[in-house]
Coordinates of C-alpha atoms and ligand atoms in Angstrom, one line a residue:
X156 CA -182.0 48.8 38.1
X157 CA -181.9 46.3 41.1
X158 CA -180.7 42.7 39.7
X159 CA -183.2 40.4 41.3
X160 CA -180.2 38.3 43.3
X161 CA -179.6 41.2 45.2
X162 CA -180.1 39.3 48.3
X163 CA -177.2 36.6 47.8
X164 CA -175.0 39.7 47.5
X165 CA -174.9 39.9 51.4
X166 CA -174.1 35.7 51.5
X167 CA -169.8 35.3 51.6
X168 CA -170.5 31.6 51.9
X169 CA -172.5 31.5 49.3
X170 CA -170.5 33.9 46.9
X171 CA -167.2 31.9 47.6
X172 CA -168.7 28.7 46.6
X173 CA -170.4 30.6 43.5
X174 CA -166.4 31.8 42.1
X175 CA -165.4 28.6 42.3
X176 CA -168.1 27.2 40.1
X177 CA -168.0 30.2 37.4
X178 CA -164.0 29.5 37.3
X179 CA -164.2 26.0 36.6
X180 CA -167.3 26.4 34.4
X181 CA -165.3 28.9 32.4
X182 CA -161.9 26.6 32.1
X183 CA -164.4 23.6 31.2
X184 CA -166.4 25.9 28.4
X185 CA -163.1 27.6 27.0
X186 CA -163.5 31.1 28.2
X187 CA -160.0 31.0 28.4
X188 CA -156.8 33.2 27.6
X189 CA -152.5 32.2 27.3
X190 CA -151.3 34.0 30.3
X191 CA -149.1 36.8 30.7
X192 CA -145.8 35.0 31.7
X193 CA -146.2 32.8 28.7
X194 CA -148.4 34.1 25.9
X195 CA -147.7 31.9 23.2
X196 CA -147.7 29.0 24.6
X197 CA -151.1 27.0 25.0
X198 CA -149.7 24.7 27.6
X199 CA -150.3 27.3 30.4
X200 CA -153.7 28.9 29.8
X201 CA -156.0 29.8 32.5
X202 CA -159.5 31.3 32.4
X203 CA -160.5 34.7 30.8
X204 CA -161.2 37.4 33.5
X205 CA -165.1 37.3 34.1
X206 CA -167.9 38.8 36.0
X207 CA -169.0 36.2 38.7
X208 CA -172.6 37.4 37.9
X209 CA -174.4 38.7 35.3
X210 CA -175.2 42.6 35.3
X211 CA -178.4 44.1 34.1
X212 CA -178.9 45.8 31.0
X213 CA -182.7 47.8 29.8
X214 CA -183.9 45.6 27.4
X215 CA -185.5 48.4 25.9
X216 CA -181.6 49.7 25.0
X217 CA -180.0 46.6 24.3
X218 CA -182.9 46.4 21.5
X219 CA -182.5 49.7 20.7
X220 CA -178.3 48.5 20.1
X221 CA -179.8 45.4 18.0
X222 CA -182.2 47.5 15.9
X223 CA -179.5 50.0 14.7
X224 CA -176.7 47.5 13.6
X225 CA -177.4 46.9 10.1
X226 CA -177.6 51.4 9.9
X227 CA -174.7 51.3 11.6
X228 CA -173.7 48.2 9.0
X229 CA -175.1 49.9 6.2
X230 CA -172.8 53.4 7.1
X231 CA -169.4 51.6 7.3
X232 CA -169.5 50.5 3.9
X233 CA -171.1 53.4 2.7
X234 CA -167.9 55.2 4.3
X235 CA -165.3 52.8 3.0
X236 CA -166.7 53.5 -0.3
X237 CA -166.5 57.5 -0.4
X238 CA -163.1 58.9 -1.2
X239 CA -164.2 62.1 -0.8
X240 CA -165.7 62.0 2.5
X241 CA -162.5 60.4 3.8
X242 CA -160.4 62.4 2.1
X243 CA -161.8 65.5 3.5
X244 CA -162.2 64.4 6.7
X245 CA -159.0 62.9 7.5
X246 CA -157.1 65.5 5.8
X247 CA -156.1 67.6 9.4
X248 CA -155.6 64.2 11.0
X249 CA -152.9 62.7 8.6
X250 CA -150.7 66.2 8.8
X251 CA -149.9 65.0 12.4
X252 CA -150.8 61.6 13.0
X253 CA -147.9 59.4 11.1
X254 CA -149.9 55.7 11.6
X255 CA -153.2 57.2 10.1
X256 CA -151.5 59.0 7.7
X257 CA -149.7 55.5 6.5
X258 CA -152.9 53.9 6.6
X259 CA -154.1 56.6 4.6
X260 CA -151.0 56.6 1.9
X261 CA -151.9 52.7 1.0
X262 CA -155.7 53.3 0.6
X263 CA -155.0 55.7 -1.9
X264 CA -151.9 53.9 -4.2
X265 CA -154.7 50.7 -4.2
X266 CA -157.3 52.9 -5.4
X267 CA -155.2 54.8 -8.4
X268 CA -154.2 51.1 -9.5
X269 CA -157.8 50.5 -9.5
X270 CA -159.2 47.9 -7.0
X271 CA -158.8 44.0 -7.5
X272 CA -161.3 42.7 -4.5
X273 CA -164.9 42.9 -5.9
X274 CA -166.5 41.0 -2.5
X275 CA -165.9 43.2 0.9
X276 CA -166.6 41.7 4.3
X277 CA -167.6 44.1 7.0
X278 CA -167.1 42.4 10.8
X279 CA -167.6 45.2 13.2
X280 CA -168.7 45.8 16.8
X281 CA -170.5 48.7 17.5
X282 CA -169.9 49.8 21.2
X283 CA -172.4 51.6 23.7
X284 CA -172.7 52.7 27.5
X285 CA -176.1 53.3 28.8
X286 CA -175.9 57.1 30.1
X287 CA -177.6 58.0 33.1
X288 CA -179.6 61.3 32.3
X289 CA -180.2 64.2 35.2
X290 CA -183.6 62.2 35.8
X291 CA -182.1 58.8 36.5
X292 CA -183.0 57.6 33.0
X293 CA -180.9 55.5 31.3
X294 CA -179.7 56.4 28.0
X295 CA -177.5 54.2 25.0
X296 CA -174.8 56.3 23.7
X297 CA -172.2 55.1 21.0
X298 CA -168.9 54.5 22.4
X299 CA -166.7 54.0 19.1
X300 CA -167.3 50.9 16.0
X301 CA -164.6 48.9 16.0
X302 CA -164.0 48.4 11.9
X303 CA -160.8 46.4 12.6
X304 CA -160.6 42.9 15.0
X305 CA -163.2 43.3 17.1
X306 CA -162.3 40.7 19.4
X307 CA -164.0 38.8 22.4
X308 CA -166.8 37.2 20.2
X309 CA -165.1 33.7 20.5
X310 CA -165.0 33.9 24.1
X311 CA -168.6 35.7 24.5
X312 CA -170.4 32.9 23.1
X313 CA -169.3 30.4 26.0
X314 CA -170.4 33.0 28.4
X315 CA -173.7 32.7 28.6
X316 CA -173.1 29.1 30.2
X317 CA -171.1 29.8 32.5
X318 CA -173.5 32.2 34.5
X319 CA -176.4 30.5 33.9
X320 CA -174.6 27.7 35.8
X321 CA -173.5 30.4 38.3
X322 CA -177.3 31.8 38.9
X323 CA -178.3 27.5 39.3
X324 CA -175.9 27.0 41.7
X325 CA -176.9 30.5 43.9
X326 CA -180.4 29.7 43.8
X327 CA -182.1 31.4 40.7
X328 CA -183.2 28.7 38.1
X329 CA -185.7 30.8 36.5
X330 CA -183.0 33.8 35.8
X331 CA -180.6 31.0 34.7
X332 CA -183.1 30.0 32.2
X333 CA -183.7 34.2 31.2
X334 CA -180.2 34.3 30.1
X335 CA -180.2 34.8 25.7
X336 CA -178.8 32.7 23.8
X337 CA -175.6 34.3 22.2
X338 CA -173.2 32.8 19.2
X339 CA -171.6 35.5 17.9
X340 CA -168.8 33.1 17.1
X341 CA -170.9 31.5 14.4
X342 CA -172.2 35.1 13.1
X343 CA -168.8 35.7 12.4
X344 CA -168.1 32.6 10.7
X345 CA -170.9 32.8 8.5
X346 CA -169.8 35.8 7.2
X347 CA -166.6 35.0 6.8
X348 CA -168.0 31.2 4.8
X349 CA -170.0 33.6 2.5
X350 CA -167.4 35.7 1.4
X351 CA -164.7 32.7 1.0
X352 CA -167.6 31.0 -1.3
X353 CA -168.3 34.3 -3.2
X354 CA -164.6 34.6 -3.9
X355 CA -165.0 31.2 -5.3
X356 CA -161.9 29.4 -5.3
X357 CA -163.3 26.1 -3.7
X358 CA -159.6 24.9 -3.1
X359 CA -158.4 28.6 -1.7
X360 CA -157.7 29.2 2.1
X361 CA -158.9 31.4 4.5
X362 CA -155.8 33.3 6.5
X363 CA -156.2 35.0 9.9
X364 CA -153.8 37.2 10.2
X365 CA -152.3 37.2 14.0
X366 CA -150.5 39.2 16.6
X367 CA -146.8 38.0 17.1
X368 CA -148.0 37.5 20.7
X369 CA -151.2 35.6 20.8
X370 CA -152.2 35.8 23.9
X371 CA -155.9 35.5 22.8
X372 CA -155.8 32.7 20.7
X373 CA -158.8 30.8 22.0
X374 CA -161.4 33.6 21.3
X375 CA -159.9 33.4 17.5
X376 CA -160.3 29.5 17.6
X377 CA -163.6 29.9 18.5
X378 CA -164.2 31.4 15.0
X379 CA -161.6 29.3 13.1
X380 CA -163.5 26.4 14.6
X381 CA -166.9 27.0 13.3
X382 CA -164.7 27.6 9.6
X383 CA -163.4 24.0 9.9
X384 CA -166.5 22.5 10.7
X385 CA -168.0 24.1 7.1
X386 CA -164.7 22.6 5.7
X387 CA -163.4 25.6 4.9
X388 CA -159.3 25.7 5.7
X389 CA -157.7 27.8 7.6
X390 CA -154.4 29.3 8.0
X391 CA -152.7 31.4 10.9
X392 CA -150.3 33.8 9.9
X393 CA -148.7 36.9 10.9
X394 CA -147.4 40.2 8.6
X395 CA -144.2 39.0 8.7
X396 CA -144.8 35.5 7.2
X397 CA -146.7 37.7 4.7
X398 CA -144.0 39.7 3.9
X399 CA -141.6 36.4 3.5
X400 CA -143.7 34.0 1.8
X401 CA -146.5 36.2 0.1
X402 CA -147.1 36.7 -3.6
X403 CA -149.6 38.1 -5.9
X404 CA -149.9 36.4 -9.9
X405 CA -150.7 38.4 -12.8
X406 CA -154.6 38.7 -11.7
X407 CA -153.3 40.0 -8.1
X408 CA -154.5 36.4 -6.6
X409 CA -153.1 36.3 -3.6
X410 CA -150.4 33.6 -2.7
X411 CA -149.4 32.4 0.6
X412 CA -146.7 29.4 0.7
X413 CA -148.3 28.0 -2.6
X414 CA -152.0 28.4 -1.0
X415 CA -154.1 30.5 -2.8
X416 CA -155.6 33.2 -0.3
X417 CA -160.1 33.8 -0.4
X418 CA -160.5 36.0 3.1
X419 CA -157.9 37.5 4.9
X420 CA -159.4 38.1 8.2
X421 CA -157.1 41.0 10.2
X422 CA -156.7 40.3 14.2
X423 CA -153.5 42.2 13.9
X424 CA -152.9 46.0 12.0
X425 CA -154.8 48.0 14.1
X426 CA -152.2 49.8 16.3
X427 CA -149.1 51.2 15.1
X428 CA -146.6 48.7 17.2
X429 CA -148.1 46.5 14.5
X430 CA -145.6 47.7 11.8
X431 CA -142.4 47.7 11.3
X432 CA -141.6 48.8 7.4
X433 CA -141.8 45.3 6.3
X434 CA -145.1 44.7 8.1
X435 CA -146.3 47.9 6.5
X436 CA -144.9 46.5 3.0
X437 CA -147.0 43.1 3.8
X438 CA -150.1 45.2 4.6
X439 CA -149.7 46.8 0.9
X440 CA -149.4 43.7 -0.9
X441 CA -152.6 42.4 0.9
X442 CA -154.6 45.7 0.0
X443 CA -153.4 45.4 -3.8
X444 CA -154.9 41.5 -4.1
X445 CA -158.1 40.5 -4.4
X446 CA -158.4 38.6 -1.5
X447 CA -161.4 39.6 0.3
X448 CA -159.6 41.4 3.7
X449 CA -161.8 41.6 6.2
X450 CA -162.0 44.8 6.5
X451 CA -160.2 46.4 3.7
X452 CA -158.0 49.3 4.2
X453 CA -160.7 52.1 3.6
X454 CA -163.0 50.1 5.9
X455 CA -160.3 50.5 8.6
X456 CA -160.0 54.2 8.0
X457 CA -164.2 54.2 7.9
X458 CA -163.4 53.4 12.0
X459 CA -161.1 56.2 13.1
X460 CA -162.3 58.6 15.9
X461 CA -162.0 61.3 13.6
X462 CA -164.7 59.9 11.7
X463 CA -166.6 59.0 13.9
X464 CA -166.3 62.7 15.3
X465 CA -166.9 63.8 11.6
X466 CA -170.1 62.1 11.4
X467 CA -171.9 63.8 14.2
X468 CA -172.6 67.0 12.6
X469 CA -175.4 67.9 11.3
X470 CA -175.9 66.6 7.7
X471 CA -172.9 64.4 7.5
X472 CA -175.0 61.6 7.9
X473 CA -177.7 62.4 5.3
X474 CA -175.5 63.1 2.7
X475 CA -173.6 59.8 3.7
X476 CA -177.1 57.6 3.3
X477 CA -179.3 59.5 1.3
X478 CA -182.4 58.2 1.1
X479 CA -182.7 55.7 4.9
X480 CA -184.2 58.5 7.1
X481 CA -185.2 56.2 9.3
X482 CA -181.5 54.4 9.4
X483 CA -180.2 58.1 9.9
X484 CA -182.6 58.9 13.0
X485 CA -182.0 55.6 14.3
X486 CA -177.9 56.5 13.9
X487 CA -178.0 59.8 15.4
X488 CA -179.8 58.8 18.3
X489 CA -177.1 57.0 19.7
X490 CA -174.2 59.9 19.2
X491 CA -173.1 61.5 22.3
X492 CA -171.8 65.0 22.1
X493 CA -168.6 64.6 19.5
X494 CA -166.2 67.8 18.8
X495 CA -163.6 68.8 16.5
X496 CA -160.2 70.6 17.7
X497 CA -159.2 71.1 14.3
X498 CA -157.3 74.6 14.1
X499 CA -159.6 77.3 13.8
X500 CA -162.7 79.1 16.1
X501 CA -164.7 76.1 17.2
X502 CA -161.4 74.1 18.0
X503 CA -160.2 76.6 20.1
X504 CA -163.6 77.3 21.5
X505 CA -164.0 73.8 23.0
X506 CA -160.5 73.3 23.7
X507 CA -161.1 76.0 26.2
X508 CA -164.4 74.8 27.9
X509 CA -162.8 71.1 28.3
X510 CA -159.5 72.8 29.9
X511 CA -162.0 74.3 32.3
X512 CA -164.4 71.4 32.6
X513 CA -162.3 68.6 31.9
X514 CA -164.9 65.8 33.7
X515 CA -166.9 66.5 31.4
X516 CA -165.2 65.4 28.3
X517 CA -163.1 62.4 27.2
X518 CA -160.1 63.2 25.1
X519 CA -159.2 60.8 22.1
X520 CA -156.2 60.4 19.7
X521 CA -156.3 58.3 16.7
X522 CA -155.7 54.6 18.4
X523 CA -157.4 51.5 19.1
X524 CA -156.8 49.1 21.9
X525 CA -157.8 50.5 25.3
X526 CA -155.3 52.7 27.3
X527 CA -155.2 55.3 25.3
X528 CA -157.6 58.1 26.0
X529 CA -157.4 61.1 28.4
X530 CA -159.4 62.1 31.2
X531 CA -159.6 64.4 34.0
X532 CA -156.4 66.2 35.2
X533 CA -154.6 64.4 32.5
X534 CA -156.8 65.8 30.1
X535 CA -156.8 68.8 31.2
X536 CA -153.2 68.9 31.2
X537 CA -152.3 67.5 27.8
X538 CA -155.1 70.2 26.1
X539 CA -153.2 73.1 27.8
X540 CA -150.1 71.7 26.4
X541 CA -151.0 71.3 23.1
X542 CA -154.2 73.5 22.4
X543 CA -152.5 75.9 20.6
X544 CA -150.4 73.5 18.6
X545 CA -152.1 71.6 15.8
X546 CA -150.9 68.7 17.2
X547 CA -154.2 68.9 18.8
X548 CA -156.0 67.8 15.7
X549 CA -154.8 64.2 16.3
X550 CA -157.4 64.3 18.5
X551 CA -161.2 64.3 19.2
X552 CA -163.5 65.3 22.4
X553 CA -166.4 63.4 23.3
X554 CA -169.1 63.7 26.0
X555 CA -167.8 61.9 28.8
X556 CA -170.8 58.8 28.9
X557 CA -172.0 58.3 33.0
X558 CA -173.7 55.1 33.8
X559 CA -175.2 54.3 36.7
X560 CA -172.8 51.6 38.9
X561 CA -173.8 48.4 40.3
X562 CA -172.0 46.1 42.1
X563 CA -170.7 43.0 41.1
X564 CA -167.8 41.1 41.8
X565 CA -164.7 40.9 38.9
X566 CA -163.0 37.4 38.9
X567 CA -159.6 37.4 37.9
X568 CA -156.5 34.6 38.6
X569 CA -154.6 35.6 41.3
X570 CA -156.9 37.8 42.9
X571 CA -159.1 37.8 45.8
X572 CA -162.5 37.7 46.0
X573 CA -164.5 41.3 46.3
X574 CA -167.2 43.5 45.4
X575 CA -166.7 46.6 43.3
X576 CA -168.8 48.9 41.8
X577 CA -169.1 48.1 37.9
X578 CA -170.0 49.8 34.8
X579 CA -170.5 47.7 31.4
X580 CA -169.9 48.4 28.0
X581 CA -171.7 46.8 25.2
X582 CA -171.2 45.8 21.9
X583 CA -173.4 44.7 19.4
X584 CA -171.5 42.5 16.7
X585 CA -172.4 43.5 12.8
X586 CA -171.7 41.3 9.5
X587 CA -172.4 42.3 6.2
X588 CA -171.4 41.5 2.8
X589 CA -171.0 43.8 -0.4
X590 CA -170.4 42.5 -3.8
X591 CA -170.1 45.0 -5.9
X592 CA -172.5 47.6 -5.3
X593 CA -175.2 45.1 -4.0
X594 CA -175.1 44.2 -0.3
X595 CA -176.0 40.6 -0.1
X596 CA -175.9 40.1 3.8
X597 CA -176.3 42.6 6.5
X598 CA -176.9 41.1 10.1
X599 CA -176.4 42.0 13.7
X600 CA -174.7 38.7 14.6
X601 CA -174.5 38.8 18.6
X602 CA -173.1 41.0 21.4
X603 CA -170.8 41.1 23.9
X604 CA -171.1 42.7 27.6
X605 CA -167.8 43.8 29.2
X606 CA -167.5 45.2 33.0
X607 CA -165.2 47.1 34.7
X608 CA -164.7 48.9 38.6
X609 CA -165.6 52.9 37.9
X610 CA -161.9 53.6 39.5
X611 CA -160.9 52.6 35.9
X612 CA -161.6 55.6 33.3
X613 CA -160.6 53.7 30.3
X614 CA -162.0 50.2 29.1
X615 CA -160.6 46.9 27.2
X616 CA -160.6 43.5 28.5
X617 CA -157.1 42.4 26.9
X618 CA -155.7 45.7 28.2
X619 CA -156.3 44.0 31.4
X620 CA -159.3 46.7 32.9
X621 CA -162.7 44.9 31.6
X622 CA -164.1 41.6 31.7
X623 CA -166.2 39.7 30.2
X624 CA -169.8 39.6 31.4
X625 CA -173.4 38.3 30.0
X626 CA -176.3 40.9 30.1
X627 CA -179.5 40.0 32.2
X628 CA -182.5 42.1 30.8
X629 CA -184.8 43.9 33.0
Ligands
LIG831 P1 -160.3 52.1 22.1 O1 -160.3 52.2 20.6 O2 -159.0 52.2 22.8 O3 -161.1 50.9 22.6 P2 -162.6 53.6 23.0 O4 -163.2 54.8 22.4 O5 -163.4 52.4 23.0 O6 -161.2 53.4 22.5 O7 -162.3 53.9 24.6 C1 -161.7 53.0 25.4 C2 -162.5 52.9 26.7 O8 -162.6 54.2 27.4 C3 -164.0 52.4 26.5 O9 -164.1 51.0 26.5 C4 -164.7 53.1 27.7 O10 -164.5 52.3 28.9 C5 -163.9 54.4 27.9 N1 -164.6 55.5 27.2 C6 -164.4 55.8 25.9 N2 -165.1 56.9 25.5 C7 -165.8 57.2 26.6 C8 -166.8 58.2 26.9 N3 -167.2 59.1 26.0 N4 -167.3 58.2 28.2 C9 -166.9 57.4 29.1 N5 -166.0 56.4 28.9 C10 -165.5 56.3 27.7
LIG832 MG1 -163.1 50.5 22.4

C-alpha cells in the first residue's frame, strides 16, 4: 500500500537534508551500536543502521500480530513444560545436530535432579512477514519466535522519535504525530522486575549474561536502565566469568562473586560459537540453580525450528493447549506451510519437490542469528547433497513468505545515500511469567519493524542485512 509521502520520494534535496536529520536524531536518542573495528569499546559508537522513513504495515495484521502474542506466550511455556513433546520431537534432530543435542543433554540431567527454579520468565519475540497472496492481498505469516535474546527492543523504543522527527522535517506533521508509541524496553523490564521480586531476595542481583563481543551494548542498556531506575542491580557478565567465579550453596542459590543471583537474563547461548566446554559447564551450573534464567533451558529448546516445524501439523497444537480453541485458531492462522525431512516417505517426498522447486521453499538448520538458512540454487544444491543422508533431518522446509516491496531508503555509516526496494519483518515482543503452574503475567510488550533490500534472502539487523525501522499503519 502507497505510504502517503510518496511524493517527497522524487525530492534529492529534500531527502539529503531528511538523512542527515534521522542520523543525528538517532546519535542524539541512542539508537546506537560499538562499531565493527572496535566492538567493545564505547568510545567509538556510531548510529544503528536505520530506515530513513517509516514503511507501512496493514493495521489490520499488525493487530492481528498483537492479538496472538499472549497464544503464542501461552504455547512456549506450555512447550517448555512437556518432556514428552520435546522429547519426541527433537529425537531425529539431536542424532545429527551436536549443539541441539547438548542443549538437549543439560535439560534432561536438571530435570532427573528435579528442578530448583519455581518462577520462569518467558521474553520472546514472535516474528512475521506479511505475504502477498495471488490476489495482491496481504497476508501475516510466522517467520520463527525467538525463545532466547531477542534483541533490538532497547534500540526500537528510540525509534519512533527519530522518524517522527524525520516525517516533521519533510513536511508530514500529521503522519509524525500517527506514529505509536512503542517501549518495549520497559515491557521487558517489567518482566524482568517481577520475576527478580517473586524470587525474593530483596538484596540479590539481576545478571545479564553477555556476548564476549558486545557490539550491541546499548540496546541491552536500554533494558538495564529501566532495572536501575526500579533500583533493582544489575550485573554484566559473560559464561566464562560464570564458569570462574560462579557457585551454587546447598539450596542451589546461585552465587556470582559473593552476589546472590534473582534473574539471569541470557543475551549470549544461543549459537553454538557460544561454547567452548567450559561455557557449556557454566551453562549447566546456571540450569541446576534456582535463579530464574530467562529463558530456561527447555524454553530455549521450546524455540528450535524443528519445533516450530513440529507444531504445524495437524493436532499438535490442540493437544499442546487443550482447552483455548480460540488461542489455537488464532495460532494456526499465522503458520506458513512447515515440512519435516525426517527419514522416511514424506521426507523424501518433499525433499524432492523443493530440489525441483527450490523458490519456493526456504531451507533451515537448527541455528539462530541470521545467515544461516538456504535458498534457491543453494538450496537446491545442499538438498541434493544430503537428501538421502539423514543429515537432512537437521533441517526444516518452510514456505518461502513473498511480501510485496516498497521503496525506501536504508541508512547506514559509510554508505551513500539511495533508494532500494524493502521488505520488513515484524516482531511482536511477549512477556509472561509462570510461578508454578499459575501464569501471573502474560503481555505483548511492544514490537519491532526491521527492513531490508529484497537482493538479500536472509534477514538480521546485527548480521549486518536489516535495519531498524518504525511501522506507519495504513
Ligand atoms: P534466524 O534464527 O537466523 O533469525 P529466521 O528463521 O528468522 O532465522 O530466518 C532469518 C531471516 O531469513 C529472516 O529474518 C527472513 O528475512 C528470512 N526468512 C526466514 N524464513 C523465511 C521464509 N519462510 N520466507 C522468506 N524469508 C524468510
Ligand atoms: Mg530470525
Amino acid at each position: 500500500m502507497a505510504a502517503p509521502w510518496e511524493d517527497v520520494l522524487r525530492d534529492a534535496p529534500a531527502l539529503r537534508e531528511a538523512a542527515a536529520v534521522a542520523v543525528d536524531a538517532a546519535l542524539l536518542e541512542g539508537v546506537l551500536m560499538r562499531t565493527e573495528g572496535q566492538p567493545n569499546a564505547s568510545d567509538v559508537v556510531n548510529y544503528a543502521p536505520l530506515t530513513l522513513l517509516p514503511s507501512t504495515v496493514p493495521s489490520a495484521l499488525f493487530e492481528q500480530a498483537y492479538a496472538v502474542q499472549q497464544d503464542f506466550n501461552l504455547l512456549v511455556d506450555a512447550i517448555s513444560q512437556n518432556k514428552e513433546f520435546l522429547e519426541h520431537t527433537l529425537a531425529s534432530t539431536i542424532k545429527v545436530d551436536d549443539f541441539t543435542a547438548r542443549l538437549f543433554q543439560i535439560y534432561m540431567q536438571v530435570l532427573e535432579e528435579g528442578l530448583a527454579q519455581s518462577v520462569f520468565l518467558g521474553i520472546n519475540r514472535s516474528d512475521y512477514m506479511f505475504d502477498c497472496g495471488v490476489d495482491g492481498t496481504p497476508a501475516l505469516k510466522q517467520i520463527e519466535i525467538n525463545t532466547i535474546a531477542a534483541s533490538f527492543g532497547g534500540l526500537t523504543s528510540r525509534m519512533v522519535a527519530v522518524h517522527r522527527q524525520v516525517l516533521k522535517v519533510l513536511g508530514k506533521s500529521k503522519e509524525a504525530s500517527r506514529l505509536l508509541p512503542n517501549n518495549p524496553s520497559q515491557g521487558l523490564a517489567l518482566g524482568i522486575a517481577k520475576a527478580w521480586e517473586l524470587y525474593g531476595s530483596p538484596s540479590a542481583v539481576v545478571m545479564f549474561l553477555v556476548e564476549e563481543v558486545q557490539r550491541n551494548i546499548f540496546d541491552q542498556r536500554c533494558v538495564e536502565n529501566e532495572l536501575w531506575n526500579r533500583n533493582i542491580r544489575v550485573i554484566r557478565r559473560r559464561f566464562r566469568d560464570v564458569f570462574e567465579k560462579g557457585s551454587l550453596d546447598d539450596a542451589k542459590r546461585l552465587y556470582m562473586d559473593g552476589q546472590e543471583v534473582a534473574v539471569v537474563y541470557y543475551r549470549e547461548g544461543y549459537v553454538p560459537k557460544n561454547y567452548d566446554q567450559q561455557n557449556w559447564e557454566a551453562r549447566l551450573l546456571l540450569e541446576r540453580s534456582r535463579a530464574v534464567k530467562c529463558p530456561d533451558i527447555a524454553t530455549q529448546l521450546a524455540g528450535t525450528k524443528k519445533v516450530q516445524q513440529e507444531l504445524s501439523r495437524p493436532g499438535t497444537l490442540e493437544r499442546l493447549l487443550p482447552g483455548h480453541g480460540e488461542a489455537v485458531a488464532r495460532i494456526r492462522a499465522t503458520f506458513a506451510g512447515l515440512y519435516s525431512l525426517d527419514m522416511g516417505e514424506e521426507g523424501d517426498k518433499i525433499a524432492a519437490t523443493a530440489v525441483a522447486e527450490p523458490d519456493r521453499f526456504v531451507l533451515k538448520p537448527q541455528r539462530e542469528g541470521g545467515g544461516n538458512n538456504l535458498y534457491g540454487e543453494e538450496l537446491r544444491q545442499v538438498l541434493e547433497k544430503i537428501r538421502d543422508s539423514p543429515e537432512r533431518t537437521s533441517y526444516i522446509l518452510m514456505d518461502k513468505i513473498k511480501p510485496q516491496p516498497a521503496i525506501n531508503y536504508l541508512l547506514r555509516a559509510h554508505s551513500p545515500l539511495q533508494a532500494s526496494a524493502c521488505i520488513s519483518e515484524l516482531g511482536i515482543f511477549g512477556v509472561y511469567i509462570r510461578q508454578g503452574k499459575e501464569m501471573v503475567m502474560n503481555e505483548a510488550a511492544g514490537h519491532l519493524l526491521r527492513t531490508k533490500a529484497i537482493e538479500h534472502a536472509d534477514g538480521g539487523v546485527a548480521a549486518g542485512v536489516a535495519v531498524l525501522d518504525t511501522p506507519y499503519l495504513v
